[in-house]
XYZ file of C-alpha atoms in Angstrom:
764
model
C -21.929 -12.070 -61.181
C -25.195 -13.423 -60.921
C -26.248 -16.737 -59.459
C -24.035 -16.253 -56.222
C -24.922 -17.756 -52.968
C -27.042 -15.651 -50.844
C -25.604 -16.187 -47.306
C -22.907 -13.750 -48.361
C -26.141 -10.852 -48.574
C -24.964 -7.801 -49.570
C -20.893 -8.587 -48.738
C -18.601 -10.771 -51.064
C -19.936 -14.136 -52.409
C -19.735 -16.691 -49.916
C -18.947 -20.368 -51.125
C -17.423 -21.474 -48.056
C -19.324 -23.333 -45.047
C -20.800 -20.474 -42.667
C -20.140 -20.789 -38.956
C -20.957 -19.108 -35.853
C -18.965 -19.730 -32.424
C -18.856 -17.613 -29.322
C -16.091 -15.231 -29.416
C -14.424 -15.230 -25.607
C -11.055 -13.413 -26.351
C -10.712 -9.370 -25.569
C -11.458 -6.887 -28.062
C -8.828 -5.103 -30.232
C -5.934 -7.656 -28.635
C -4.102 -9.816 -30.958
C -7.421 -10.196 -33.437
C -7.600 -6.766 -34.678
C -3.706 -6.882 -34.742
C -3.825 -10.175 -37.549
C -6.807 -8.281 -38.958
C -4.698 -5.064 -39.717
C -2.073 -7.341 -41.267
C -4.313 -9.046 -43.343
C -6.221 -6.129 -44.449
C -2.645 -4.737 -45.551
C -1.617 -7.673 -47.501
C -5.260 -7.995 -49.370
C -4.881 -4.301 -50.128
C -1.444 -4.741 -51.390
C -0.501 -1.650 -49.040
C 1.998 -2.979 -46.547
C 4.364 -0.591 -47.013
C 2.294 3.040 -47.523
C -0.598 1.242 -45.406
C 1.726 1.046 -42.744
C 3.445 4.504 -43.494
C -0.309 6.078 -43.384
C -1.056 4.568 -39.615
C 1.871 6.652 -37.831
C 0.182 9.816 -39.637
C -3.514 9.271 -38.974
C -5.114 11.280 -36.159
C -2.115 13.246 -36.090
C -1.831 17.249 -36.484
C 0.509 17.325 -39.384
C -1.463 14.139 -41.160
C -5.141 13.370 -41.935
C -7.898 12.801 -40.124
C -9.534 8.922 -40.313
C -12.111 8.697 -42.525
C -14.114 6.429 -40.082
C -15.668 7.348 -36.635
C -15.671 10.768 -35.450
C -14.458 9.754 -31.653
C -11.801 12.784 -30.577
C -8.260 12.153 -31.321
C -6.404 11.534 -28.109
C -3.086 13.818 -28.560
C -1.169 11.784 -26.283
C -1.070 8.558 -28.187
C 1.753 7.876 -30.884
C -0.310 5.247 -32.096
C -3.917 6.853 -32.288
C -5.910 4.619 -34.882
C -8.501 1.247 -34.790
C -8.261 -1.813 -36.937
C -11.546 -0.446 -38.757
C -9.415 2.860 -39.260
C -7.116 0.751 -40.927
C -9.406 -1.468 -42.885
C -11.398 2.131 -44.085
C -8.314 3.819 -45.491
C -6.954 0.885 -47.413
C -10.066 0.506 -48.713
C -9.540 4.232 -49.784
C -5.977 3.543 -50.588
C -6.295 0.229 -52.942
C -3.943 0.826 -56.372
C -7.187 -0.544 -57.881
C -9.090 1.571 -60.556
C -12.291 1.959 -62.139
C -12.331 3.781 -65.090
C -13.704 4.053 -69.157
C -12.523 0.595 -69.654
C -13.975 -0.815 -66.624
C -17.342 0.502 -67.697
C -17.012 -0.061 -71.399
C -17.259 -3.852 -70.855
C -20.283 -3.822 -68.744
C -23.612 -2.662 -69.089
C -25.298 -1.467 -66.025
C -27.913 -4.119 -65.681
C -24.873 -6.198 -65.674
C -23.548 -4.265 -63.156
C -26.833 -4.717 -61.370
C -26.151 -8.319 -60.879
C -22.775 -8.070 -58.651
C -22.322 -8.081 -55.250
C -22.119 -4.516 -53.264
C -18.703 -5.880 -51.989
C -17.596 -6.663 -55.774
C -18.853 -3.251 -57.007
C -16.763 -1.458 -54.269
C -13.700 -3.910 -54.840
C -13.115 -2.670 -58.483
C -11.447 -0.084 -56.879
C -11.245 3.901 -57.168
C -13.026 5.586 -59.767
C -10.977 8.171 -62.303
C -12.843 10.572 -64.844
C -16.384 11.661 -64.515
C -18.943 9.583 -66.370
C -22.583 9.635 -67.825
C -25.339 6.971 -67.950
C -26.176 6.467 -72.064
C -29.711 5.177 -71.755
C -29.344 3.882 -75.444
C -26.334 1.626 -74.555
C -27.167 0.938 -71.113
C -23.124 2.058 -70.192
C -21.867 4.678 -68.369
C -19.434 6.668 -70.790
C -16.733 9.137 -70.359
C -17.671 12.951 -69.972
C -15.593 16.063 -69.681
C -15.906 17.829 -65.898
C -16.968 20.981 -68.009
C -19.973 19.262 -70.020
C -20.833 17.101 -66.870
C -21.421 20.623 -64.901
C -23.100 22.058 -67.637
C -25.661 18.772 -67.741
C -26.089 19.406 -64.168
C -26.604 22.875 -63.970
C -29.233 23.111 -66.999
C -31.365 20.489 -65.482
C -31.571 22.379 -62.136
C -32.349 25.417 -64.054
C -34.915 23.409 -66.142
C -36.667 22.616 -62.778
C -40.082 24.708 -62.042
C -38.989 25.202 -58.370
C -35.696 24.868 -56.506
C -37.678 22.377 -54.486
C -37.444 20.011 -57.053
C -33.842 19.344 -56.401
C -32.591 17.448 -53.077
C -28.780 17.838 -51.777
C -27.920 14.787 -49.759
C -24.839 14.750 -47.803
C -23.019 11.932 -46.075
C -20.938 12.582 -42.936
C -17.560 11.940 -44.931
C -18.128 15.764 -46.410
C -15.155 18.004 -44.768
C -16.562 21.702 -43.275
C -14.987 23.404 -46.234
C -17.035 21.809 -48.533
C -20.117 21.077 -46.183
C -20.447 25.297 -46.556
C -20.075 25.772 -49.845
C -22.898 22.814 -50.633
C -25.307 24.642 -47.942
C -24.534 27.950 -49.431
C -24.955 26.667 -53.249
C -28.804 24.966 -52.260
C -29.375 28.482 -50.693
C -28.809 30.860 -52.828
C -30.404 28.188 -55.651
C -33.349 28.670 -53.549
C -33.972 25.558 -51.310
C -33.093 23.975 -48.070
C -33.734 20.706 -49.271
C -30.542 19.050 -47.313
C -31.324 15.931 -46.380
C -28.248 14.160 -44.781
C -27.156 10.817 -42.806
C -28.309 12.637 -39.036
C -31.670 12.420 -40.429
C -31.006 8.425 -39.926
C -29.095 8.508 -36.987
C -28.953 11.116 -34.486
C -31.667 13.650 -35.206
C -33.434 12.615 -32.210
C -29.954 13.729 -30.054
C -29.831 16.809 -31.711
C -33.686 17.609 -30.728
C -33.621 16.190 -27.499
C -30.177 18.399 -26.435
C -31.818 21.428 -28.439
C -34.962 21.383 -25.962
C -33.190 20.540 -22.686
C -30.055 22.701 -22.904
C -30.243 24.802 -25.709
C -27.263 23.197 -27.911
C -27.876 19.959 -30.640
C -24.436 18.338 -28.932
C -23.353 17.073 -26.052
C -21.172 19.226 -23.619
C -18.060 16.426 -22.888
C -14.984 16.411 -24.298
C -12.144 13.770 -23.897
C -10.756 14.887 -20.610
C -14.041 15.103 -19.519
C -14.045 10.816 -19.781
C -10.878 10.944 -18.417
C -11.903 12.968 -14.893
C -15.279 10.671 -14.509
C -16.020 8.823 -12.219
C -18.800 6.922 -13.599
C -19.478 6.173 -17.250
C -22.752 4.999 -18.794
C -22.513 3.488 -22.419
C -25.753 3.678 -23.823
C -26.786 1.705 -26.826
C -23.451 1.205 -28.860
C -21.060 -1.464 -29.404
C -18.211 0.126 -28.796
C -15.498 -2.231 -30.104
C -16.720 -2.149 -34.053
C -18.665 1.361 -34.053
C -16.183 3.239 -32.129
C -12.956 0.898 -31.043
C -10.892 3.971 -29.829
C -13.177 4.323 -27.306
C -11.893 1.191 -25.790
C -9.147 3.338 -24.940
C -10.730 5.817 -22.503
C -12.806 2.782 -21.412
C -9.615 0.687 -20.286
C -8.223 4.068 -18.819
C -11.291 4.516 -16.612
C -11.419 1.031 -15.225
C -7.924 1.394 -13.891
C -8.497 4.297 -11.984
C -11.244 3.125 -10.265
C -14.016 4.554 -12.681
C -17.303 2.669 -12.571
C -18.263 1.924 -16.554
C -21.674 0.305 -17.230
C -22.546 -0.404 -20.675
C -26.323 -0.578 -21.395
C -27.446 -2.512 -24.570
C -29.794 -5.276 -25.440
C -26.905 -7.601 -26.731
C -23.490 -8.140 -24.632
C -21.010 -7.241 -26.638
C -16.841 -8.161 -26.742
C -16.519 -4.319 -26.581
C -18.402 -4.387 -23.361
C -16.401 -6.655 -21.336
C -12.523 -6.649 -21.836
C -9.797 -5.591 -24.179
C -6.132 -5.389 -24.391
C -5.442 -2.140 -26.476
C -2.903 -2.645 -29.430
C -0.617 0.388 -28.713
C -0.401 -0.714 -25.311
C 2.768 -3.082 -26.074
C 3.637 -4.936 -22.803
C -0.029 -5.821 -22.378
C -0.318 -7.380 -25.973
C 2.951 -9.194 -25.056
C 1.740 -11.014 -21.778
C -1.913 -11.240 -23.114
C -2.793 -8.885 -20.188
C -6.310 -7.746 -20.884
C -8.593 -4.990 -18.992
C -11.830 -4.938 -17.885
C -14.018 -2.434 -19.728
C -17.178 -2.979 -17.590
C -18.385 -3.328 -13.761
C -21.708 -3.768 -14.828
C -23.483 -4.949 -18.032
C -27.333 -4.156 -18.464
C -29.600 -6.099 -21.312
C -32.498 -3.550 -21.499
C -35.390 -4.493 -23.243
C -35.070 -2.665 -27.112
C -36.930 0.657 -26.595
C -36.700 0.601 -22.788
C -33.923 3.068 -22.139
C -36.550 5.684 -21.076
C -37.858 3.138 -18.290
C -34.064 2.236 -16.839
C -33.407 6.122 -16.683
C -36.924 6.873 -15.170
C -36.099 3.599 -12.660
C -32.603 5.284 -11.659
C -34.239 8.854 -11.333
C -36.639 6.927 -8.819
C -33.527 5.414 -6.896
C -31.970 9.222 -7.004
C -35.179 10.416 -5.606
C -35.924 8.078 -3.078
C -32.240 8.792 -1.760
C -33.064 11.875 -1.411
C -35.477 11.687 0.949
C -33.203 10.740 3.591
C -30.184 12.646 2.318
C -31.313 15.737 0.632
C -28.051 16.356 -0.764
C -27.651 13.679 -3.373
C -29.730 16.561 -5.352
C -27.805 19.515 -6.447
C -30.512 22.018 -4.798
C -28.215 25.274 -5.975
C -27.758 24.061 -9.049
C -31.473 22.513 -9.688
C -33.141 26.291 -8.342
C -30.681 28.143 -10.192
C -30.521 26.335 -13.293
C -33.382 24.394 -14.316
C -37.136 24.630 -15.074
C -39.720 22.093 -14.517
C -37.925 20.069 -11.524
C -40.989 19.916 -9.332
C -43.015 18.431 -11.892
C -40.465 15.947 -13.124
C -39.858 14.755 -9.347
C -43.917 14.578 -8.979
C -44.093 12.290 -12.492
C -41.473 10.129 -11.200
C -42.723 9.780 -7.469
C -46.148 8.708 -9.617
C -44.235 6.272 -11.588
C -44.756 2.727 -10.247
C -41.762 -0.113 -9.906
C -43.854 -2.496 -12.032
C -44.559 -0.186 -15.036
C -40.437 0.908 -14.754
C -39.533 -3.255 -14.544
C -42.350 -4.467 -17.367
C -41.090 -1.760 -19.583
C -37.326 -1.772 -19.064
C -37.402 -5.775 -19.454
C -34.908 -5.551 -16.040
C -35.527 -6.914 -12.318
C -35.626 -3.979 -10.040
C -32.814 -4.927 -8.278
C -30.578 -4.505 -11.212
C -31.877 -0.870 -12.447
C -31.578 -0.106 -8.463
C -28.002 -1.103 -8.316
C -27.482 0.852 -11.552
C -28.714 3.910 -9.848
C -26.449 3.313 -6.756
C -23.299 3.592 -9.256
C -24.979 6.653 -10.351
C -25.331 8.201 -6.538
C -21.902 6.876 -5.384
C -20.320 8.892 -8.562
C -19.471 12.792 -7.730
C -18.980 13.068 -11.736
C -20.751 11.168 -14.500
C -20.923 11.103 -18.081
C -23.266 9.540 -20.033
C -22.795 8.247 -23.206
C -25.059 6.830 -25.992
C -25.877 5.782 -29.681
C -28.228 4.608 -31.938
C -29.593 1.889 -29.739
C -31.247 5.141 -28.107
C -32.305 7.205 -30.390
C -33.425 4.940 -33.577
C -36.794 4.520 -31.754
C -40.679 6.167 -32.116
C -39.598 7.606 -28.417
C -35.949 8.775 -29.205
C -35.970 11.895 -28.503
C -37.549 11.140 -25.189
C -35.324 9.033 -24.291
C -32.170 11.289 -24.972
C -33.959 13.678 -22.735
C -34.390 11.327 -19.999
C -30.554 11.126 -19.623
C -30.596 14.891 -19.596
C -33.242 14.478 -16.726
C -31.365 12.170 -14.982
C -27.814 14.175 -15.250
C -29.337 17.292 -13.957
C -31.027 15.696 -10.754
C -26.930 15.811 -9.590
C -25.871 18.841 -11.407
C -23.998 16.516 -13.971
C -23.655 18.957 -16.833
C -21.197 22.374 -17.083
C -18.797 21.136 -14.573
C -15.483 18.991 -15.579
C -15.780 15.280 -15.737
C -19.629 15.140 -16.374
C -22.573 15.633 -18.874
C -24.239 14.160 -21.679
C -21.958 12.428 -24.512
C -23.898 11.216 -27.607
C -20.982 9.089 -30.013
C -21.726 10.490 -33.601
C -20.628 7.782 -36.082
C -19.077 9.396 -39.080
C -15.921 11.750 -39.112
C -17.335 14.768 -39.868
C -21.388 14.225 -39.411
C -21.612 16.400 -36.505
C -19.345 19.170 -38.686
C -21.727 18.736 -41.309
C -24.487 20.277 -39.302
C -22.014 22.590 -37.712
C -21.385 24.087 -41.193
C -25.086 24.675 -42.284
C -26.434 20.982 -43.678
C -29.654 21.585 -41.942
C -33.032 21.272 -43.453
C -34.719 22.987 -40.676
C -32.461 25.838 -40.066
C -32.746 28.512 -37.626
C -33.580 32.364 -38.721
C -30.719 33.462 -36.927
C -28.123 31.341 -38.791
C -30.164 32.040 -42.250
C -29.898 35.782 -41.544
C -25.917 35.594 -40.755
C -25.470 33.469 -43.789
C -27.122 36.276 -46.295
C -25.863 39.274 -44.642
C -22.097 37.892 -45.236
C -22.585 36.063 -48.301
C -25.079 38.494 -49.885
C -27.776 36.098 -50.658
C -31.615 35.462 -50.058
C -32.121 32.175 -48.438
C -35.244 30.447 -48.410
C -37.266 30.321 -45.223
C -39.500 27.497 -45.214
C -38.026 24.100 -43.873
C -36.643 21.948 -46.413
C -37.069 17.989 -46.703
C -35.003 15.096 -44.808
C -34.301 11.522 -45.875
C -37.493 9.845 -45.378
C -39.475 12.794 -47.356
C -36.985 13.379 -49.591
C -37.836 9.746 -50.600
C -41.543 10.296 -50.644
C -41.073 13.559 -52.987
C -39.123 11.404 -55.675
C -41.953 9.025 -55.694
C -44.554 11.885 -55.686
C -42.562 13.303 -58.689
C -42.075 16.599 -56.418
C -38.269 15.378 -56.679
C -36.919 15.721 -59.803
C -33.080 15.904 -59.155
C -31.071 14.303 -56.629
C -27.065 15.396 -55.891
C -25.766 12.590 -53.355
C -22.417 13.934 -52.043
C -20.804 10.735 -50.705
C -22.524 7.426 -49.246
C -24.517 4.963 -50.631
C -27.987 6.339 -50.628
C -30.320 3.638 -51.978
C -28.844 1.051 -49.194
C -28.243 3.620 -46.054
C -32.213 4.471 -46.551
C -34.689 2.555 -45.378
C -37.571 0.473 -47.416
C -34.588 -0.268 -49.975
C -36.960 -1.010 -52.793
C -39.084 1.823 -52.261
C -36.153 4.143 -52.186
C -34.919 2.701 -55.040
C -37.934 2.983 -57.020
C -38.146 6.774 -56.337
C -34.581 7.050 -57.327
C -35.928 5.874 -61.123
C -38.264 8.115 -61.254
C -36.156 11.288 -61.176
C -34.819 13.063 -63.894
C -31.277 13.414 -62.681
C -29.381 11.757 -60.097
C -25.684 12.857 -59.225
C -23.458 10.705 -57.278
C -20.075 12.665 -55.759
C -17.811 9.232 -54.816
C -14.521 7.521 -54.505
C -16.023 4.304 -55.326
C -18.509 2.089 -57.493
C -21.356 1.168 -55.634
C -25.409 0.309 -55.927
C -26.487 3.979 -55.751
C -24.408 4.208 -59.460
C -26.470 1.866 -60.818
C -30.376 2.969 -59.009
C -30.358 5.966 -61.080
C -32.488 8.406 -62.776
C -33.174 8.686 -66.543
C -30.193 10.672 -66.689
C -27.404 10.295 -64.245
C -23.832 11.460 -63.914
C -20.733 10.093 -61.117
C -18.629 12.445 -60.137
C -15.004 10.783 -58.504
C -13.513 12.858 -55.635
C -10.517 12.577 -53.583
C -10.406 10.986 -50.502
C -9.403 12.000 -47.139
C -6.022 10.366 -47.782
C -4.611 12.092 -50.734
C -2.887 15.550 -51.630
C -5.349 18.350 -52.522
C -3.391 20.895 -54.913
C -5.314 23.864 -55.615
C -4.069 27.190 -57.057
C -2.796 28.423 -53.797
C -0.844 25.726 -52.941
C -1.811 22.256 -51.211
C -4.668 22.610 -48.968
C -5.958 21.114 -45.819
C -9.308 20.617 -44.762
C -11.077 20.532 -41.545
C -13.501 18.213 -39.667
C -15.454 18.036 -35.888
C -15.073 15.276 -34.122
C -18.076 13.817 -31.780
C -16.879 16.714 -28.772
C -16.762 19.614 -31.009
C -13.398 19.716 -31.867
C -12.286 21.137 -34.769
C -8.920 20.223 -36.645
C -7.565 20.402 -40.077
C -6.476 17.248 -41.998
C -4.131 16.989 -44.570
C -3.857 14.299 -47.368
C -0.560 12.952 -48.235
C -0.985 10.216 -51.079
C -0.596 11.338 -54.636
C -4.684 11.283 -56.102
C -6.167 8.041 -57.706
C -6.295 9.736 -60.945
C -5.296 13.135 -62.280
C -8.897 13.788 -63.105
C -10.256 13.811 -59.497
C -11.351 16.826 -57.735
C -11.809 17.889 -54.485
C -15.023 17.987 -52.804
C -15.029 21.807 -52.481
C -14.015 22.257 -56.638
C -16.832 19.589 -57.490
C -19.611 22.011 -55.702
C -17.900 25.055 -56.858
C -18.409 23.587 -60.597
C -21.567 22.374 -60.248
C -22.768 26.080 -58.318
C -21.068 28.277 -61.277
C -22.739 26.031 -63.967
C -26.124 26.332 -62.087
C -26.021 29.647 -60.859
C -24.761 31.702 -63.909
C -25.635 34.821 -62.487
C -24.343 34.257 -58.814
C -22.054 37.030 -57.041
C -20.664 34.180 -55.013
C -16.759 33.585 -56.422
C -17.204 30.094 -56.325
C -14.081 29.126 -58.199
C -12.052 31.906 -56.411
C -13.177 30.236 -53.132
C -11.779 26.862 -54.085
C -7.843 28.440 -55.553
C -7.588 28.941 -51.510
C -9.387 27.294 -48.853
C -8.402 29.870 -46.419
C -10.699 32.321 -48.407
C -13.876 29.977 -47.337
C -12.418 29.498 -43.864
C -12.577 33.338 -43.491
C -16.305 33.374 -44.994
C -17.049 30.843 -42.067
C -15.332 32.538 -39.705
C -18.231 35.280 -40.150
C -21.258 32.901 -40.345
C -20.866 30.297 -37.674
C -21.200 30.990 -34.106
C -17.271 30.105 -32.313
C -15.663 30.414 -35.649
C -14.059 33.654 -35.232
C -10.322 33.636 -36.161
C -10.868 30.154 -38.332
C -7.427 30.588 -40.022
C -5.243 30.975 -36.726
C -7.284 28.493 -34.596
C -6.949 25.553 -36.726
C -2.433 26.183 -36.555
C -2.937 25.211 -33.093
C -1.657 21.565 -32.138
C -5.209 19.747 -31.886
C -6.991 22.644 -33.734
C -9.978 24.537 -31.442
C -13.053 23.395 -29.470
C -16.244 25.320 -30.393
C -17.485 26.983 -27.596
C -20.453 25.309 -25.769
C -22.807 27.548 -23.683
C -24.144 24.692 -22.136
C -21.233 23.475 -21.172
C -20.766 26.696 -19.055
C -24.094 26.493 -17.981
C -25.378 28.726 -20.069
C -28.482 27.407 -21.473
C -30.353 28.965 -24.618
C -33.530 27.590 -24.333
C -36.786 29.824 -24.279
C -36.526 29.948 -20.457
C -32.765 30.629 -20.335
C -32.772 27.424 -17.636
C -31.956 23.602 -18.580
C -35.497 22.013 -19.304
C -37.080 18.827 -17.744
C -38.617 16.666 -19.499
C -41.641 15.141 -18.827
C -42.634 12.506 -21.328
C -44.907 9.460 -20.546
C -42.914 6.259 -20.719
C -43.791 4.217 -23.898
C -45.140 0.962 -24.197
C -42.114 -0.853 -26.063
C -43.817 -4.147 -25.406
C -45.075 -6.010 -28.892
C -48.896 -6.519 -28.735
C -48.289 -10.751 -29.168
C -45.641 -13.109 -27.521
C -45.085 -13.967 -31.395
C -44.075 -10.432 -32.493
C -40.457 -9.732 -31.929
C -38.367 -6.446 -32.016
C -35.577 -6.574 -34.321
C -32.741 -4.135 -34.112
C -30.956 -3.793 -37.358
C -26.838 -2.961 -36.764
C -23.352 -3.230 -38.829
C -21.106 -6.232 -38.528
C -17.818 -5.897 -37.341
C -16.185 -6.459 -40.644
C -18.284 -3.506 -42.128
C -18.435 0.344 -41.986
C -22.004 1.973 -42.818
C -23.062 0.119 -46.360
C -18.990 -0.752 -46.868
C -18.406 -4.103 -46.348
C -15.235 -5.786 -45.967
C -16.179 -9.314 -45.756
C -18.740 -11.694 -44.782
C -17.583 -12.216 -41.376
C -18.563 -10.867 -37.933
C -15.494 -11.838 -35.668
C -16.887 -10.205 -32.369
C -19.869 -12.258 -32.702
C -18.315 -15.339 -33.848
C -19.864 -15.628 -37.226
C -18.077 -16.339 -40.480
C -19.006 -16.704 -44.184
C -22.820 -15.365 -43.024
C -25.038 -12.021 -43.338
C -28.414 -13.411 -44.123
C -29.168 -14.280 -40.524
C -30.896 -13.000 -37.641
C -30.043 -13.233 -33.879
C -32.683 -14.867 -31.516
C -32.817 -15.681 -27.785
C -32.800 -19.310 -27.400
C -36.195 -19.136 -25.458
C -37.426 -17.463 -28.529
C -35.880 -20.199 -30.957
C -37.020 -22.790 -28.838
C -40.801 -21.789 -28.730
C -40.479 -21.562 -32.510
C -39.108 -25.001 -33.197
C -36.162 -23.266 -34.503
C -32.581 -25.209 -33.857
C -29.379 -23.250 -34.984
C -28.652 -22.486 -38.439
C -32.258 -23.355 -39.047
C -33.954 -21.268 -42.575
C -36.325 -18.625 -41.167
C -39.046 -16.024 -43.140
C -38.773 -12.794 -41.263
C -41.934 -10.609 -41.731
C -42.397 -7.081 -40.769
C -45.869 -5.192 -41.042
C -45.326 -1.770 -41.712
C -47.537 1.408 -39.946
C -49.282 1.877 -43.330
C -50.216 -1.826 -43.597
C -47.757 -3.090 -46.031
C -46.068 -6.591 -45.626
C -42.315 -7.221 -46.448
C -40.569 -10.571 -46.119
C -37.084 -11.675 -46.093
C -37.459 -15.379 -46.774
C -34.610 -17.946 -45.703
C -32.289 -16.386 -43.692
C -30.468 -18.154 -40.781
C -31.909 -18.450 -37.216
C -28.535 -18.257 -34.455
C -28.430 -18.097 -31.028
C -26.937 -15.101 -29.015
C -27.160 -13.634 -25.658
C -29.957 -10.685 -26.089
C -33.349 -10.360 -24.170
C -36.470 -12.619 -24.751
C -38.652 -10.645 -27.148
C -36.027 -9.190 -29.151
C -33.838 -10.058 -32.232
C -30.692 -8.068 -34.379
C -29.472 -8.779 -37.600
C -27.703 -7.094 -39.870
C -27.951 -3.582 -42.276
C -28.362 -2.834 -44.986
C -29.900 -6.351 -45.486
C -32.741 -5.940 -43.230
C -33.221 -2.318 -44.276
C -36.097 -3.760 -46.603
C -38.100 -4.753 -43.613
C -38.471 -0.849 -42.923
C -41.235 0.758 -44.609
C -41.152 4.328 -45.714
C -44.051 4.991 -43.039
C -42.131 3.258 -40.197
C -40.085 6.694 -39.069
C -40.345 8.145 -35.357
C -42.991 11.195 -35.205
C -40.450 12.956 -32.746
C -37.418 12.752 -34.790
C -38.434 11.797 -38.224
C -35.768 9.022 -38.038
C -36.440 5.798 -39.496
C -37.056 3.036 -36.759
C -34.111 0.972 -37.528
C -33.798 -0.512 -33.944
C -37.457 -0.922 -33.463
C -38.853 -3.328 -36.044
C -41.538 -5.242 -35.041
C -41.300 -8.867 -37.254
C -42.507 -12.206 -36.780
C -40.203 -15.238 -37.292
C -41.171 -18.351 -38.739
C -39.093 -21.854 -39.968
C -38.933 -21.716 -43.664
C -40.924 -24.191 -45.544
């Protein structure tokens, strides 16, 4: 579909006029209800889609394949607008099989929009790339596995392969996937966490001895104060709105910290609250909105700590002295560092007046129990690890960890992305994990660290990565430096994509390429022992079972565990691991997992409990598995987050409301008031005036990478938005092209997707 208008970006071609009008309604509410109805109608799933909403996120149903927010067992309808979009997009009756691929060459498909690629429907059978015809053609499962196994065995080193994981992969498949990679001989297990919450995991591990938050949903329900940092709740974790509305109704203080004031940080009408819906009665979900400078979170948090220490001078009880003495290390050094940090430096780096920081500190001081939650607005910066550790520092001062209603609570994005890490997807595995895996599974795992996302891309370019296996996701669009990533994939000898739908990563491929279609979360998984359930872990360490209900989109589809077992058996013909026996009955996989993974003893029994089980968290019990055996205060210097000159703006990339990760449902962004437009940049009104820009003017956006290379996105629309001077925002994946492969955090190795320094000029 060449020559389509570009204003749709990577979404559908938009021939209609674009518009930008501020959205003043409550989040969720009738706008969400109307959107759900429209989705069900457009995807022709009015009956089955409606039924799906009543079984989603319930013990006898399937877990939403969207976000990782915990299920609320008290609700009859525990779903959101974006979850319905995700499910109906998967449940579509449209199909992509051999007839479709015979009509179009890969070169022709490369001209289609990304929306149109996915909108063709579900993949139905394995396909292999035929270079002579430039078409994908059918291949049997056995032949596909044989091809993959042959290419992997032909590598001169196992480290020439990389096994990528998106957050969608269930726990059972995750465990088999990492087992296969390690038995093959590599820890090259890049995953989407490398691009989102890697900083959180490293920070929490260093501070409290666990890579996860300590809170559960009950803590959110008991907190006196909730600080929500760097997240657009209405789009990224919409079911959080219920918890926030409940919090404000019971008198808890809710503070949102984000450069953009989003609708989800103001008011909501939760659709399952029928009376409020009927009366158009909204509930506030915020007592304070703090528009911190991009990257200025650490300065804000340090300012709040300064407020606490100042209050302690006249009232020492504001500090939890007993907790600090018994359970923490480096408290005095942290106190001295905060005292030595001036208010002038704090306010400059936070981009906030002292009075506003003091007000936030006052809310923290007044609360007996505080939860601090954060997402990518905190982590996707050079100093993301330090910022997450500063969150823990602030919590430690008042003993806000290891007791009800308090603690650190990162908001994980994709369903089961946390479970992936729990179950072994980690390019830097611990020796304890590998020792136990080897003992139980009878293999010898490699000990050297593997490649993450950025180093995998660099390896493809260098020729040291020859085979790339993608287990879900759309790697070429999710990764930074889109053109560089695409060029790397094309250098591979083989690329393998395990997917439910056609996407850009199938068209940007190695010399050989295979597409393997798999079951979706909503579909019934029947193996030799009968219907199987799979497990997932939510953002608060709850593990529960998920049963697909629908007939698979094609009889040729295989489950993710079955696909992995097929690849493994073909790649490791001498393996003593009973790959196919495991897949006959997933209880067998879980029995092995129970022996390897801490907290999973009795796994098969635990998941039969209503709501599943929570993985034990030592830090929740004030057992800190750090080298000192204590919670460690961080002593990071405060970073300078202000560009060197006033012409440079700090751009953050983000999703639109009508988008989930790289899947774009439309070119609208309802909560930001945008229609028929994705190629845009949101700017502060003063920054627009300084550049002589009017609303809707075309601008060229230029970034200079750390390696000196320059990238430009031409003719994007400039739109006014309420965000701090000197900052800007725009959509991913369109703006990933501005992020060079060298632009990653030296603390977390994450791409700097919330800290892209750009110059914006009116297009000629």
